[in-house]
PDB file of C-alpha atoms in Angstrom:
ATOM      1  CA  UNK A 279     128.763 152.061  33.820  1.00  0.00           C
ATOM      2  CA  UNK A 280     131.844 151.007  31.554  1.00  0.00           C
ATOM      3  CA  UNK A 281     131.993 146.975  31.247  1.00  0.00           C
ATOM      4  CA  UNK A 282     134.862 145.019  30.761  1.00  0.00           C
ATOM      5  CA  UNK A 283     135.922 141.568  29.233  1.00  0.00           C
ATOM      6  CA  UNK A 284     138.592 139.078  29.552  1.00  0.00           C
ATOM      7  CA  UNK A 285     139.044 135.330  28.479  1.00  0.00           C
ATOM      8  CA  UNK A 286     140.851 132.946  30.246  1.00  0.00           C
ATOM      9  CA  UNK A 287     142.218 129.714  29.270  1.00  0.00           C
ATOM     10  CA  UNK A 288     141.702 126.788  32.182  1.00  0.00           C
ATOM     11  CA  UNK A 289     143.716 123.087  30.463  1.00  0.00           C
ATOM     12  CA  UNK A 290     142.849 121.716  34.159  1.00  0.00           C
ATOM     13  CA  UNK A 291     141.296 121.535  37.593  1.00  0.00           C
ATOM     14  CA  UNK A 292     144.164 122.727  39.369  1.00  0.00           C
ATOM     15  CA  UNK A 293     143.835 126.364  37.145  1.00  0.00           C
ATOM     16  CA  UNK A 294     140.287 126.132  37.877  1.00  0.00           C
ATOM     17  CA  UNK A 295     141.060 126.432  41.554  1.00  0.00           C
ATOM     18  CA  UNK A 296     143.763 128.954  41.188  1.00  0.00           C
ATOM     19  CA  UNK A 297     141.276 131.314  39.328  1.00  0.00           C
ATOM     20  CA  UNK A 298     138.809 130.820  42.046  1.00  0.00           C
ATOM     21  CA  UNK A 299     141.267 131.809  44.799  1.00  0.00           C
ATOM     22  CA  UNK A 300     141.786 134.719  42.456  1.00  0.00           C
ATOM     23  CA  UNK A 301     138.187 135.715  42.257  1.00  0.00           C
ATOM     24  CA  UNK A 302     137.487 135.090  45.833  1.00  0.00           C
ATOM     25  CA  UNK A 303     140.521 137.726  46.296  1.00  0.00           C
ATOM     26  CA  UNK A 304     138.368 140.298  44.408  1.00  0.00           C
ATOM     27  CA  UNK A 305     134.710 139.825  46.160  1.00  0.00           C
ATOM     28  CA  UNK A 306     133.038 142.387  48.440  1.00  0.00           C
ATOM     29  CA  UNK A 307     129.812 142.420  49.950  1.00  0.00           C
ATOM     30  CA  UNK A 308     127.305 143.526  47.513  1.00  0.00           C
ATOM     31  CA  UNK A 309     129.159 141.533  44.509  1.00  0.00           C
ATOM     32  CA  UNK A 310     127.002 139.252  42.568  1.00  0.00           C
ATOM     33  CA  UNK A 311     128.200 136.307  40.710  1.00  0.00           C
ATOM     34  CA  UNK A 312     126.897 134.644  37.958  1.00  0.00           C
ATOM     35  CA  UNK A 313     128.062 131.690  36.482  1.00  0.00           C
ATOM     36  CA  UNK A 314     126.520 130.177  33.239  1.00  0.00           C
ATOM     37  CA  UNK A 315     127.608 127.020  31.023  1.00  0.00           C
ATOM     38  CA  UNK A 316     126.629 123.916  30.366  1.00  0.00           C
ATOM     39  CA  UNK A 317     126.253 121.065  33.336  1.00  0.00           C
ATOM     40  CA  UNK A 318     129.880 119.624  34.081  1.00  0.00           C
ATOM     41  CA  UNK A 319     131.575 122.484  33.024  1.00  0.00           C
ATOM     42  CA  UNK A 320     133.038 123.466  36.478  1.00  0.00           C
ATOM     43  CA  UNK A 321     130.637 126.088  37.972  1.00  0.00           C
ATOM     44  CA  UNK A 322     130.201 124.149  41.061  1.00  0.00           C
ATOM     45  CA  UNK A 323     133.977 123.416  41.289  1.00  0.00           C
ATOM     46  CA  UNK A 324     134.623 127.379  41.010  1.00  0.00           C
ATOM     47  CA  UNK A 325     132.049 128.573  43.656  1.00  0.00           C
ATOM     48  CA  UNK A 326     133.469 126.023  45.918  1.00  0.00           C
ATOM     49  CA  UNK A 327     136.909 127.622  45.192  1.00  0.00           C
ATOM     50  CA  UNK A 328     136.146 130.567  46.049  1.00  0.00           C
ATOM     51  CA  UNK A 329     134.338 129.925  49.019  1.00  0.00           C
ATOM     52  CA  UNK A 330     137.176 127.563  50.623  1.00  0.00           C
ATOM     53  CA  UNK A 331     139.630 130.612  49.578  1.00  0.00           C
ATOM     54  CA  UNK A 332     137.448 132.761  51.508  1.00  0.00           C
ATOM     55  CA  UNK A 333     137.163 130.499  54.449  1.00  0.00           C
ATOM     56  CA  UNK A 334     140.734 130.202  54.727  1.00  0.00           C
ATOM     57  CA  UNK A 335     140.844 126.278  54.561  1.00  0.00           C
ATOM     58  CA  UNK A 336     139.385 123.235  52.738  1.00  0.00           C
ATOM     59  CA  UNK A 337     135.679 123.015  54.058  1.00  0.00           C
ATOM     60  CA  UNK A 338     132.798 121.269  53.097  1.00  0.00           C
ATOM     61  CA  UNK A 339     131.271 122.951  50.287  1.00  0.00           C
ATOM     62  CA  UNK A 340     128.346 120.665  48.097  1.00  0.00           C
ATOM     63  CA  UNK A 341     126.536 121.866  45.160  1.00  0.00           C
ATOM     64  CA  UNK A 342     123.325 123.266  46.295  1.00  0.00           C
ATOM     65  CA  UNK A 343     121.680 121.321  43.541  1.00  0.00           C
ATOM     66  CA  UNK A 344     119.502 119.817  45.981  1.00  0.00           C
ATOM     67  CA  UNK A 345     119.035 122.451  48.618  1.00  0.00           C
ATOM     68  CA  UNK A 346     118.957 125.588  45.934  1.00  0.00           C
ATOM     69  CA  UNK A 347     120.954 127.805  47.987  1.00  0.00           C
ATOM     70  CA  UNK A 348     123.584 127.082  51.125  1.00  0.00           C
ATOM     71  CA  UNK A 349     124.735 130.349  53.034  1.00  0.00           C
ATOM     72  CA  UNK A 350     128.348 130.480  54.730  1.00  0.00           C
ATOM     73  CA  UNK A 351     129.415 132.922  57.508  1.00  0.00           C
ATOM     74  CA  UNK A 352     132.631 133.587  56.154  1.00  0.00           C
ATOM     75  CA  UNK A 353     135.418 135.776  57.918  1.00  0.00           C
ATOM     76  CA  UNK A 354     134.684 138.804  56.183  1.00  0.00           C
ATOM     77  CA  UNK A 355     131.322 138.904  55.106  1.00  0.00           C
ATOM     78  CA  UNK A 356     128.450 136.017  54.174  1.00  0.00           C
ATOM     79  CA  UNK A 357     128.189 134.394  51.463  1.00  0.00           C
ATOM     80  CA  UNK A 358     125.343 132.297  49.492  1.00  0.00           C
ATOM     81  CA  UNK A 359     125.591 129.771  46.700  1.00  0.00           C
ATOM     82  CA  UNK A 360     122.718 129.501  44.794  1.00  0.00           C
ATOM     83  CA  UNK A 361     121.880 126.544  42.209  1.00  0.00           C
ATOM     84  CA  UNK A 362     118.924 127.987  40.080  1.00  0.00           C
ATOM     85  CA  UNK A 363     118.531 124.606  38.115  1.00  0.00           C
ATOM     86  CA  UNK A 364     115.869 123.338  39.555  1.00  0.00           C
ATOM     87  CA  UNK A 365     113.950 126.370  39.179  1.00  0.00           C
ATOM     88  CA  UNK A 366     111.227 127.582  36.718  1.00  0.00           C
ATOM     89  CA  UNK A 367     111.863 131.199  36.834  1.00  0.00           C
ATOM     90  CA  UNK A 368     112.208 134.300  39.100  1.00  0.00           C
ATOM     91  CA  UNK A 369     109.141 134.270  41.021  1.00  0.00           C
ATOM     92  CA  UNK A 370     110.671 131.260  42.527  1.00  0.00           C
ATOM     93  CA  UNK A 371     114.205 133.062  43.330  1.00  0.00           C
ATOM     94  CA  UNK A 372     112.556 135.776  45.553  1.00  0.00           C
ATOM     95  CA  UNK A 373     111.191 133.418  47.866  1.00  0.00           C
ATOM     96  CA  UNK A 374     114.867 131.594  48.201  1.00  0.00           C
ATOM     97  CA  UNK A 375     116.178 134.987  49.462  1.00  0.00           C
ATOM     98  CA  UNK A 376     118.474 136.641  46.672  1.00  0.00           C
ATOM     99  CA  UNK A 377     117.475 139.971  47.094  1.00  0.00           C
ATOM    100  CA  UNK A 378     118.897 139.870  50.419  1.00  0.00           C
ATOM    101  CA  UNK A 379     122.080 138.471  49.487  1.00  0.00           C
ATOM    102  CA  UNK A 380     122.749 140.248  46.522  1.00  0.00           C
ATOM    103  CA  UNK A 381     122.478 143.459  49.112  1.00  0.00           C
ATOM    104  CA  UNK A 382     124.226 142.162  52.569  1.00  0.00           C
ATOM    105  CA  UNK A 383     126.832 139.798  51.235  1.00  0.00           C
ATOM    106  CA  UNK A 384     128.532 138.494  48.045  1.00  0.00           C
ATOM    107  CA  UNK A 385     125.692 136.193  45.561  1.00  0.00           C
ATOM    108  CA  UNK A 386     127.386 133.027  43.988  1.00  0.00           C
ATOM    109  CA  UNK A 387     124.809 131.922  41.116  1.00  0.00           C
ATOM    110  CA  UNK A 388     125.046 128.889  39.051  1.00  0.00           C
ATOM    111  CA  UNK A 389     122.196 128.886  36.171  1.00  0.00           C
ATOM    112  CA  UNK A 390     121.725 132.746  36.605  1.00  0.00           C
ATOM    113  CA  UNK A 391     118.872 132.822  33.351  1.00  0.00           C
ATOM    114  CA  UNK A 392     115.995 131.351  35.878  1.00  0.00           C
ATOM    115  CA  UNK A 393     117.056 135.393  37.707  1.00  0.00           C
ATOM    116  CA  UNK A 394     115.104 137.005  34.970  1.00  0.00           C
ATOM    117  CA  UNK A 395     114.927 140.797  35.919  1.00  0.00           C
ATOM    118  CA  UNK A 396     116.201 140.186  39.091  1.00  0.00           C
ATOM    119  CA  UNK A 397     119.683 140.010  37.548  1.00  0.00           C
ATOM    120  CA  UNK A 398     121.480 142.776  38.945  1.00  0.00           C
ATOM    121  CA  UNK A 399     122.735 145.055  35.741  1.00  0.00           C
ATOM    122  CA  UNK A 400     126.438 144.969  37.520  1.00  0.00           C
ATOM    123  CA  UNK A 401     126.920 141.496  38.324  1.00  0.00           C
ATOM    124  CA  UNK A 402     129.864 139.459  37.239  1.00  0.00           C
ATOM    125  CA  UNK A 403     128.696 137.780  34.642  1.00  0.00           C
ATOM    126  CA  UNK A 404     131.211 134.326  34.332  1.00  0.00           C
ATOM    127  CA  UNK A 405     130.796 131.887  31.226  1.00  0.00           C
ATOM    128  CA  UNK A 406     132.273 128.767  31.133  1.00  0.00           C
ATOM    129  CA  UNK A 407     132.203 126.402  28.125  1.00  0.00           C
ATOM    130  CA  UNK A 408     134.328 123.180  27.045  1.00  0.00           C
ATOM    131  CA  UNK A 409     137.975 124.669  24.535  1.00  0.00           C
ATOM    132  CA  UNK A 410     140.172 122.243  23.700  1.00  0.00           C
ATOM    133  CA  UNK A 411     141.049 119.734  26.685  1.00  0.00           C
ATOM    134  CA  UNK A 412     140.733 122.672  29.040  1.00  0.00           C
ATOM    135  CA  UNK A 413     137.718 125.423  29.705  1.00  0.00           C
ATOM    136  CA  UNK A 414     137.699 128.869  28.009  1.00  0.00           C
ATOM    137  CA  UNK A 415     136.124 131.400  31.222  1.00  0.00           C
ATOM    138  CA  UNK A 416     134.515 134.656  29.512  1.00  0.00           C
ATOM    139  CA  UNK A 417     134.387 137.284  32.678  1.00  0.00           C
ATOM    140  CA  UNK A 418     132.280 140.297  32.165  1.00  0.00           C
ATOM    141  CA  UNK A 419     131.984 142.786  34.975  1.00  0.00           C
ATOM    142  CA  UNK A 420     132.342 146.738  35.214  1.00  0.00           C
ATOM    143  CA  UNK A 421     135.897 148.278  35.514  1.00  0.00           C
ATOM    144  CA  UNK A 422     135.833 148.435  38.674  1.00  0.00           C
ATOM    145  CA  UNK A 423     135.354 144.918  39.527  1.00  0.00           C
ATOM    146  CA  UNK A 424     137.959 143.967  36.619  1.00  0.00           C
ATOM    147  CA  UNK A 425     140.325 146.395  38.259  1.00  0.00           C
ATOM    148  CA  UNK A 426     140.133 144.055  41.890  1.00  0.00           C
ATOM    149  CA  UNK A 427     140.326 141.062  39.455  1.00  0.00           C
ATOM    150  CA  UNK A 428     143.702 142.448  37.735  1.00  0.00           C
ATOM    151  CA  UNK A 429     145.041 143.440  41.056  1.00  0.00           C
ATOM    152  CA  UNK A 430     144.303 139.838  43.383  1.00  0.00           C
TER     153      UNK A 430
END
């Protein structure tokens, strides 16, 4: 499995938004994303991007801080948004459903390290972390992913 990486520069919300519309253009069921950086970095602002992209219109989309994961029936396939935070490690994550997610529908992740194992080897793998007065995003995914990326 060849993996690839790009970098992208994000100076403000609005970019962070456009790159989620982007990435939502991308997904198909089976796709697993995981996004890692430090709290306030934007994770939760790019899974809800993606997920009112895929929606087709603004909707209501918290952080499932609280609530650890919150599934949407989506046009074209389901979706769930999983907050790992709160978690202590894997064990944990199999009882909130993942495996059946990662299989049936596209994954959103925030704090993918409480995954362990369970981490499937092709998932997008998204880091954001602070650069400059913007965000520097780190995508790592096989070609084939990065291929749908290049091309939405």
């Amino acid at each position: 499995m060849s993996v690839r990486r790009a970098e992208f520069h994000l100076p403000d919300p609005a970019a962070t938004e456009a790159f989620g519309r982007r990435l939502a253009r991308a997904l198909r069921p089976g796709d697993v994303v995981l996004l890692s950086g430090d709290l306030g970095m934007g994770k939760t602002a790019l899974a809800r991007a993606v997920i009112q992209a895929l929606a087709g219109r603004a909707i209501d989309a918290p952080s499932p801080t609280f609530n650890l994961v919150l599934p949407y029936d989506l046009p074209d396939f389901r979706l769930w948004h999983f907050d790992l935070y709160r978690l202590s490690g894997p064990g944990e994550v199999e009882e909130l459903g993942f495996e059946e997610a990662a299989a049936e529908g596209v994954a959103l992740v925030e704090w993918p390290d409480r995954l362990g194992d369970l981490a499937p080897p092709d998932a997008v793998r998204i880091a954001i972390e602070a650069a400059g007065d913007g965000r520097r995003l780190t995508v790592q995914a096989t070609s084939g992913f990065m291929e749908r990326l290049d091309d939405a």
